[in-house]
Coordinates of C-alpha atoms in Angstrom, one line a residue:
X54 CA 38.8 11.8 -1.8
X55 CA 35.1 11.0 -1.5
X56 CA 33.6 8.0 -3.3
X57 CA 29.9 8.2 -3.9
X58 CA 28.1 5.1 -2.6
X59 CA 24.9 4.2 -4.4
X60 CA 22.3 2.9 -2.0
X61 CA 19.6 0.8 -3.7
X62 CA 16.2 2.3 -3.4
X63 CA 13.3 0.3 -2.0
X64 CA 11.5 -1.5 -4.7
X65 CA 8.3 -3.5 -5.0
X66 CA 9.5 -7.0 -6.0
X67 CA 7.5 -7.1 -9.3
X68 CA 8.7 -10.6 -10.1
X69 CA 7.0 -11.8 -6.9
X70 CA 3.8 -9.9 -7.0
X71 CA 0.8 -12.3 -6.8
X72 CA -0.5 -13.2 -10.2
X73 CA -4.1 -13.7 -11.3
X74 CA -5.7 -16.5 -9.4
X75 CA -3.4 -16.2 -6.4
X76 CA -5.3 -13.5 -4.5
X77 CA -8.7 -14.4 -3.1
X78 CA -11.2 -12.1 -1.3
X79 CA -11.2 -12.6 2.5
X80 CA -7.7 -14.0 2.6
X81 CA -4.6 -12.1 3.6
X82 CA -2.3 -11.2 0.6
X83 CA 1.4 -10.2 0.8
X84 CA 3.4 -8.3 -1.8
X85 CA 7.2 -8.5 -1.2
X86 CA 9.3 -5.4 -1.0
X87 CA 13.1 -5.2 -1.6
X88 CA 14.4 -3.1 1.3
X89 CA 18.2 -2.6 1.7
X90 CA 19.2 -0.3 4.5
X91 CA 15.7 1.2 4.8
X92 CA 13.6 1.0 8.0
X93 CA 10.4 -0.7 7.0
X94 CA 8.5 1.5 9.4
X95 CA 9.2 4.5 7.1
X96 CA 7.4 2.9 4.2
X97 CA 3.8 4.1 3.9
X98 CA 1.2 2.0 2.0
X99 CA -2.3 2.7 0.7
X100 CA -4.3 -0.2 -0.7
X101 CA -7.6 0.7 -2.4
X102 CA -10.3 -1.4 -4.1
X103 CA -12.0 -0.5 -7.4
X104 CA -14.3 1.9 -5.8
X105 CA -11.5 3.8 -4.0
X106 CA -12.3 2.4 -0.6
X107 CA -9.1 2.0 1.5
X108 CA -8.2 -1.5 2.6
X109 CA -6.2 -1.6 5.8
X110 CA -2.6 -2.7 5.1
X111 CA 0.7 -3.0 6.9
X112 CA 4.4 -3.7 6.4
X113 CA 5.2 -7.1 7.8
X114 CA 8.7 -8.4 8.4
X115 CA 9.6 -11.7 6.9
X116 CA 13.2 -12.6 7.9
X117 CA 12.6 -16.2 6.6
X118 CA 12.4 -14.9 3.0
X119 CA 15.4 -12.6 3.3
X120 CA 17.7 -13.0 0.3
X121 CA 20.7 -11.3 -1.3
X122 CA 18.2 -9.0 -3.0
X123 CA 17.1 -7.8 0.4
X124 CA 13.6 -9.1 0.4
X125 CA 12.6 -9.2 4.1
X126 CA 9.4 -7.3 4.2
X127 CA 6.0 -7.3 2.5
X128 CA 2.9 -5.2 2.2
X129 CA 0.1 -7.3 3.7
X130 CA -3.6 -6.7 3.3
X131 CA -6.9 -8.6 3.3
X132 CA -9.2 -7.7 0.4
X133 CA -12.9 -8.1 1.2
X134 CA -14.3 -8.2 -2.3
X135 CA -13.3 -9.5 -5.7
X136 CA -12.1 -7.0 -8.3
X137 CA -8.9 -5.0 -8.8
X138 CA -6.9 -3.4 -5.9
X139 CA -4.3 -0.8 -6.3
X140 CA -1.3 -0.7 -4.0
X141 CA 0.7 2.5 -3.5
X142 CA 3.9 2.4 -1.4
X143 CA 6.0 5.5 -0.6
X144 CA 9.2 6.5 1.3
X145 CA 9.4 10.1 2.3
X146 CA 6.3 10.8 0.1
X147 CA 8.1 9.5 -3.0
X148 CA 6.7 6.3 -4.7
X149 CA 8.8 3.2 -4.4
X150 CA 10.1 1.8 -7.6
X151 CA 7.3 -0.3 -9.1
X152 CA 4.6 1.6 -7.3
X153 CA 1.7 1.8 -7.8
X154 CA 0.7 -1.7 -8.9
X155 CA -2.7 -3.3 -9.5
X156 CA -3.6 -6.9 -8.5
X157 CA -6.8 -8.8 -9.4
X158 CA -8.7 -10.3 -6.5
X159 CA -10.7 -13.5 -7.2
X160 CA -13.9 -14.3 -5.4
X161 CA -13.6 -17.0 -2.7
X162 CA -14.1 -20.6 -3.9
X163 CA -17.2 -21.0 -1.7
X164 CA -19.4 -18.3 -0.3
X165 CA -22.4 -18.6 2.1
X166 CA -25.6 -17.3 0.5
X167 CA -27.7 -17.3 3.6
X168 CA -28.3 -18.9 7.0
X169 CA -28.7 -22.5 8.1
X170 CA -31.9 -24.3 7.4
X171 CA -32.4 -24.9 11.1
X172 CA -30.9 -24.0 14.4
X173 CA -27.8 -26.0 15.5
X174 CA -28.5 -27.8 18.8
X175 CA -25.4 -30.0 18.9
X176 CA -22.3 -30.8 16.8
X177 CA -24.0 -34.1 15.7
X178 CA -26.9 -32.2 14.0
X179 CA -26.7 -32.0 10.2
X180 CA -27.3 -28.5 9.1
X181 CA -27.6 -27.2 5.6
X182 CA -26.2 -23.8 4.4
X183 CA -26.9 -22.4 1.0
X184 CA -23.6 -21.7 -0.8
X185 CA -22.3 -20.6 -4.1
X186 CA -19.3 -22.3 -5.6
X187 CA -17.0 -20.9 -8.3
X188 CA -17.4 -22.7 -11.6
X189 CA -13.6 -23.6 -11.7
X190 CA -13.8 -25.3 -8.3
X191 CA -14.5 -29.1 -8.0
X192 CA -16.9 -29.5 -5.0
X193 CA -15.6 -33.0 -4.4
X194 CA -12.2 -31.5 -3.5
X195 CA -13.6 -29.1 -0.9
X196 CA -13.5 -29.7 2.9
X197 CA -15.8 -27.9 5.3
X198 CA -14.0 -26.5 8.4
X199 CA -16.2 -25.3 11.3
X200 CA -14.5 -22.9 13.7
X201 CA -15.8 -21.7 17.1
X202 CA -16.0 -18.1 18.1
X203 CA -12.3 -18.3 19.3
X204 CA -11.2 -19.4 15.9
X205 CA -10.3 -23.0 16.9
X206 CA -11.4 -25.8 14.6
X207 CA -14.5 -27.5 16.0
X208 CA -15.2 -30.0 13.2
X209 CA -14.2 -30.9 9.6
X210 CA -16.4 -32.5 7.0
X211 CA -17.2 -32.8 3.3
X212 CA -19.8 -31.1 1.2
X213 CA -22.9 -33.2 0.7
X214 CA -25.9 -32.8 -1.6
X215 CA -24.1 -30.5 -4.1
X216 CA -26.3 -29.5 -7.0
X217 CA -24.2 -29.1 -10.1
X218 CA -26.2 -26.0 -11.0
X219 CA -25.1 -24.2 -7.9

């Protein structure tokens, strides 16, 4: 007697896909995948922006979010521009349940619009950078974080001299 065993197919966790306002250009985004009994290395992903340009992506393991539903992996990518991205995920050249999906990417809260007004001679020098700030962002709630070439935090400060028409 043989009893057929139904193995759940890999699925994009649609209830956990980032919603509008949760994905920002230049920040890494993760889309959870339900994987039960499937090697994550066999999942192939392609993420494209509105113009069809491929955005590098990878399957990342997240044992800390494992649940009875089997969520332990995610498709991770870093969109560079605001707009809509499309995510396609396949196993053995067949789309995962829920694939493809589209996600809206918002512009960053603050974006540099140019270079500093003068060279920086020391960390004590005040330097001005022209920036654009999204309309829905309160400049009073923003902190400025300066990082060195190695990525380590060098200094932290507040925005000064913000023109409300920026």
